[in-house]
PDB file of C-alpha atoms in Angstrom:
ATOM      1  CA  UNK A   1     -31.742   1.769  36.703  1.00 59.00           C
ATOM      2  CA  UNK A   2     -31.683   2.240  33.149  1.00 64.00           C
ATOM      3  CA  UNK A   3     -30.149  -0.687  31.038  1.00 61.00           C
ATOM      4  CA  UNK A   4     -28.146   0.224  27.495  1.00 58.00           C
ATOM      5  CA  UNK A   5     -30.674   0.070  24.325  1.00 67.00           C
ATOM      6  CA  UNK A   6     -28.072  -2.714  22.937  1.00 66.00           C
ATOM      7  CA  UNK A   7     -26.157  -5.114  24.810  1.00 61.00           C
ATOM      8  CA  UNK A   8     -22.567  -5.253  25.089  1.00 60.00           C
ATOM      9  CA  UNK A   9     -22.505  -1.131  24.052  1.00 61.00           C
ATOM     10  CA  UNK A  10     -20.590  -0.006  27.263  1.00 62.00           C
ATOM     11  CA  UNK A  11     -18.236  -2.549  28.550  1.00 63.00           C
ATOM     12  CA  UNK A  12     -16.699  -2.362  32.000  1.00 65.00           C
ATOM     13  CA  UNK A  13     -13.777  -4.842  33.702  1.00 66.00           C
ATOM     14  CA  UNK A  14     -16.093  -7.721  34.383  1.00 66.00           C
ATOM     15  CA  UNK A  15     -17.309  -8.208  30.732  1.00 66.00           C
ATOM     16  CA  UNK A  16     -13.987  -6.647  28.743  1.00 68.00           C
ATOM     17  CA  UNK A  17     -14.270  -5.765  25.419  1.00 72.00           C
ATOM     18  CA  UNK A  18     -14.774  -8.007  22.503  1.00 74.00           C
ATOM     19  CA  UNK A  19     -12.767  -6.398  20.101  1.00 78.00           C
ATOM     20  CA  UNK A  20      -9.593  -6.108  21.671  1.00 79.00           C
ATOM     21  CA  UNK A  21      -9.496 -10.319  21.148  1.00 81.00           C
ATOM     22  CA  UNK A  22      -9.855  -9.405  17.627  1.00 87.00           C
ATOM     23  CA  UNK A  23      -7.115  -7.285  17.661  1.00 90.00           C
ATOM     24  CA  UNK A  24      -5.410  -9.424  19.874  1.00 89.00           C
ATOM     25  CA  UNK A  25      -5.516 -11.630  17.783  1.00 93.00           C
ATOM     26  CA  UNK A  26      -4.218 -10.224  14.520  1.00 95.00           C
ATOM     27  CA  UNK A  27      -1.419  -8.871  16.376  1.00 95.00           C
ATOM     28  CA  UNK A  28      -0.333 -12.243  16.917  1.00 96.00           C
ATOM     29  CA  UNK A  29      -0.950 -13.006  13.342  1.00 97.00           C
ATOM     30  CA  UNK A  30       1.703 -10.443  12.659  1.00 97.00           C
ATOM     31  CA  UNK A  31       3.938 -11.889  15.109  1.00 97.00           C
ATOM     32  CA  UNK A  32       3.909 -15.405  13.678  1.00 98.00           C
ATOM     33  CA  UNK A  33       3.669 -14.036   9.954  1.00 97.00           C
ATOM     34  CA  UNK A  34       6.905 -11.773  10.050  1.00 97.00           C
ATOM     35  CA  UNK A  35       8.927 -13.921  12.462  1.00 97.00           C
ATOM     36  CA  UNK A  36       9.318 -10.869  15.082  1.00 97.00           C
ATOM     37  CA  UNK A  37      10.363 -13.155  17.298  1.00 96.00           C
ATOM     38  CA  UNK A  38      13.104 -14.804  15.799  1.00 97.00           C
ATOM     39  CA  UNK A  39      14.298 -10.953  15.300  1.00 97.00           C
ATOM     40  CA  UNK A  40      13.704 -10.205  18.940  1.00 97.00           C
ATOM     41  CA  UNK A  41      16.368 -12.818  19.551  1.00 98.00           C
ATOM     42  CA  UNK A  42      18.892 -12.254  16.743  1.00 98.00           C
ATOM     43  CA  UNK A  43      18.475  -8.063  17.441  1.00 98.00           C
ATOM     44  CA  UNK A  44      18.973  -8.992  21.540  1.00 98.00           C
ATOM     45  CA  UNK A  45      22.104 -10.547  20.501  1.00 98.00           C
ATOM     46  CA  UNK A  46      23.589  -7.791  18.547  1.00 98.00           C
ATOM     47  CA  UNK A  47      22.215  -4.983  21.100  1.00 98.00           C
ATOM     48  CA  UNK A  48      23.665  -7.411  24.299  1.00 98.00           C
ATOM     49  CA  UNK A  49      26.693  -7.948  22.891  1.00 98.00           C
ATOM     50  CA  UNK A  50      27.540  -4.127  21.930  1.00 98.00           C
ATOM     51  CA  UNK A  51      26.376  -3.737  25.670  1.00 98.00           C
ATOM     52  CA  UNK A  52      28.899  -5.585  27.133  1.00 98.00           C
ATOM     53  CA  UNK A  53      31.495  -4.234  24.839  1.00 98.00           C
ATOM     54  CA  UNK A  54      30.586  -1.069  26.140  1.00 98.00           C
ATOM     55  CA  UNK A  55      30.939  -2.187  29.949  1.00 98.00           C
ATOM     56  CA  UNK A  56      34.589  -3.105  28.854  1.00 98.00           C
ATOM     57  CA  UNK A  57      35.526  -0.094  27.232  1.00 97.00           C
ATOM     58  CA  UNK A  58      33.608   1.970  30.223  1.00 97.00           C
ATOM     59  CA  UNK A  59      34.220  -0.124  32.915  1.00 97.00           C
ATOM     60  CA  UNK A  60      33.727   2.879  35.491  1.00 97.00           C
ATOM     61  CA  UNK A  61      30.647   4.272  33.931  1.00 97.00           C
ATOM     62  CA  UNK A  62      28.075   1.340  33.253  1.00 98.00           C
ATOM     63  CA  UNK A  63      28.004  -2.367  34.019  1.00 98.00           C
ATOM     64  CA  UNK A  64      25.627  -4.859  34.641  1.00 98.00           C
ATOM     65  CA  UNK A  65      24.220  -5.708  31.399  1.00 98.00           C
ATOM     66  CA  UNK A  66      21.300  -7.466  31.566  1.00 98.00           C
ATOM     67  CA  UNK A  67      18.163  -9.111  29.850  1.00 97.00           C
ATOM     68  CA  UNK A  68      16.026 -11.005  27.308  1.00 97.00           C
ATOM     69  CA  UNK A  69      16.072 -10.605  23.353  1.00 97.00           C
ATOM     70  CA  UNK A  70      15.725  -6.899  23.276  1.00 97.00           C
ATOM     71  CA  UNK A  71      14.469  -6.109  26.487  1.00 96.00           C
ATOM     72  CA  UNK A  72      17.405  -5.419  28.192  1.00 98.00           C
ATOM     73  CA  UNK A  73      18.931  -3.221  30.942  1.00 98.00           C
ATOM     74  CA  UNK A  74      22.130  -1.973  32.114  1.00 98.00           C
ATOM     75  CA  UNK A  75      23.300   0.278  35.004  1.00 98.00           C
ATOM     76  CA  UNK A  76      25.498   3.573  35.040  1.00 98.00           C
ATOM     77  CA  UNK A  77      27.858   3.900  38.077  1.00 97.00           C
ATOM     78  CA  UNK A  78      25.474   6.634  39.518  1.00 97.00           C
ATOM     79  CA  UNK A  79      22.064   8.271  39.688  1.00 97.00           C
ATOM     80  CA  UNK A  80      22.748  11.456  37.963  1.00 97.00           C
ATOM     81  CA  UNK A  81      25.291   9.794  35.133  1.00 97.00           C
ATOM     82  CA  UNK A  82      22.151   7.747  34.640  1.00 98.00           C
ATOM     83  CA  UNK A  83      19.859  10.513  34.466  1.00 97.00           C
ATOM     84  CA  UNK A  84      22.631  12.206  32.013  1.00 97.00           C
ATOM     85  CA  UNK A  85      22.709   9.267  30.387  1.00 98.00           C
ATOM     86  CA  UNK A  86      18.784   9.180  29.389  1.00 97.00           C
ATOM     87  CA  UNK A  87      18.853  12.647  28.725  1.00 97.00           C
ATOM     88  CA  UNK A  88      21.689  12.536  26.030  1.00 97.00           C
ATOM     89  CA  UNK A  89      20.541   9.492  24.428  1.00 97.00           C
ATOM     90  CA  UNK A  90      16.215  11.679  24.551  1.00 97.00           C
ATOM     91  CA  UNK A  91      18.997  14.715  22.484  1.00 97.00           C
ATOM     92  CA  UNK A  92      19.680  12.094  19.871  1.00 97.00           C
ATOM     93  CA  UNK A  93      16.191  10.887  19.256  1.00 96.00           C
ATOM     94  CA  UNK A  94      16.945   7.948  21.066  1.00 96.00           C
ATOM     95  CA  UNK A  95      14.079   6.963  24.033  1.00 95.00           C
ATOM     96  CA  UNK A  96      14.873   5.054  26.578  1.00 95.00           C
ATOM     97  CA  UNK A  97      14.037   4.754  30.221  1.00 94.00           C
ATOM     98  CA  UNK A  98      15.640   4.971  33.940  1.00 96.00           C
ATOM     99  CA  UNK A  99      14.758   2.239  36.357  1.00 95.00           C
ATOM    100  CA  UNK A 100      15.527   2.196  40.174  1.00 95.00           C
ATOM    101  CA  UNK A 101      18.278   4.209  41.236  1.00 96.00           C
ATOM    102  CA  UNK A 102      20.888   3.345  38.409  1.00 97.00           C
ATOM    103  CA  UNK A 103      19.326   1.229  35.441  1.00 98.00           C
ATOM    104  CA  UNK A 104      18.607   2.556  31.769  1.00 98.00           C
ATOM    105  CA  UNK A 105      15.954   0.280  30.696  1.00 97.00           C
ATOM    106  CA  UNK A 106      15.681  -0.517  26.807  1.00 97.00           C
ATOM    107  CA  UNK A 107      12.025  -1.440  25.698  1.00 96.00           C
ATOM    108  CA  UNK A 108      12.606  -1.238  21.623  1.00 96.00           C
ATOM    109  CA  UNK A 109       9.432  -2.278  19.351  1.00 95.00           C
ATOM    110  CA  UNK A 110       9.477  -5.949  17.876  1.00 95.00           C
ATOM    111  CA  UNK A 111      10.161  -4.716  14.411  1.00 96.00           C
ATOM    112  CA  UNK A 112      13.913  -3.297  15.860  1.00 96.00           C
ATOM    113  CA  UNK A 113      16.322  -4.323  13.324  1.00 97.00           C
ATOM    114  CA  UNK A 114      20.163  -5.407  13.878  1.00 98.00           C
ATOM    115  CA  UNK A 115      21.146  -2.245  12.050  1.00 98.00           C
ATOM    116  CA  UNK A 116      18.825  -0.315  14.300  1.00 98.00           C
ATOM    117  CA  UNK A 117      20.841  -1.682  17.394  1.00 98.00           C
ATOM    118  CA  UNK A 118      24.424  -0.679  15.436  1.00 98.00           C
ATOM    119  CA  UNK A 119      23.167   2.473  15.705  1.00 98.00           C
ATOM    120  CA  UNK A 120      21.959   2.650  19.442  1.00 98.00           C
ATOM    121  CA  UNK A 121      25.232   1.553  20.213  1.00 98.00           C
ATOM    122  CA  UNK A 122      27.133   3.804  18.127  1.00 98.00           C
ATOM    123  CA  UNK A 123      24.998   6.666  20.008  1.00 98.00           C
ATOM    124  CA  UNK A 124      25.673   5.360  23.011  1.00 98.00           C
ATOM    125  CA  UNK A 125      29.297   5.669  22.459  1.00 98.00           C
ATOM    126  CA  UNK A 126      29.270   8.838  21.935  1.00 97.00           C
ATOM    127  CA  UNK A 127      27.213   9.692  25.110  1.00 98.00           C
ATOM    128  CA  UNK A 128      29.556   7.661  27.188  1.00 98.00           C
ATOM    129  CA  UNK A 129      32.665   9.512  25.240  1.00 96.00           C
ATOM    130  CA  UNK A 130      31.226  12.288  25.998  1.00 95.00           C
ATOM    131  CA  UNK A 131      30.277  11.448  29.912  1.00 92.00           C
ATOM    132  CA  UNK A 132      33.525  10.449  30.426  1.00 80.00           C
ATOM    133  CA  UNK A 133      35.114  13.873  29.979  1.00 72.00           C
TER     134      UNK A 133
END
């Protein structure tokens, strides 16, 4: 068997990788530095709440709001509005995600805004306008 020239030059599962803690690490720098999340909550807030307005306005085409900070889900009524759903919001340059049989899940970045989420709901509106035609 023929050993590497220098150690630690191919890394496998058992001795992971050294530099990922460093980058690890300033990632959580980041975190801590910018407050992301103290956003996370604030922005969860604004998106959960514009959720749930939606469920009231279209009671028969999504429900179940749920979640923490800005990882949240809710589900459409069926399979295929959920699929339509996704598909609409993808047209719009929105990305999101379907879960299970009915959920849209919503996995935003830690730097997502409160204006950002004003405007994923205001997008959303108009793709549940325009599914309930």
């Amino acid at each position: 068997m023929k050993l590497p020239k220098q150690p630690y030059r191919v890394f496998n599962t058992w001795m992971g990788d050294p530099s990922k803690l460093l980058i690890l690490e300033e990632v959580l720098n980041v975190i801590k530095r910018d407050s992301l999340l103290e956003n996370v909550r604030i922005t969860g807030d604004v998106l959960k709440s514009g959720l749930l307005r939606l469920e009231e306005k279209f009671p028969h085409l999504v429900n179940s709001t749920r979640g923490r900070g800005t990882f949240l889900a809710f589900n459409a009524a069926s399979t295929k509005l959920r699929d339509d759903i996704v598909a609409n919001l993808k047209q719009k340059g929105i990305q999101s995600g379907g879960c299970g049989e009915l959920a849209v899940r919503l996995r935003p970045a830690l730097v997502f805004q409160p204006h950002h989420a004003n405007i994923f709901l205001d997008i959303l509106d108009q793709v549940l306008q325009n599914s309930n035609k």
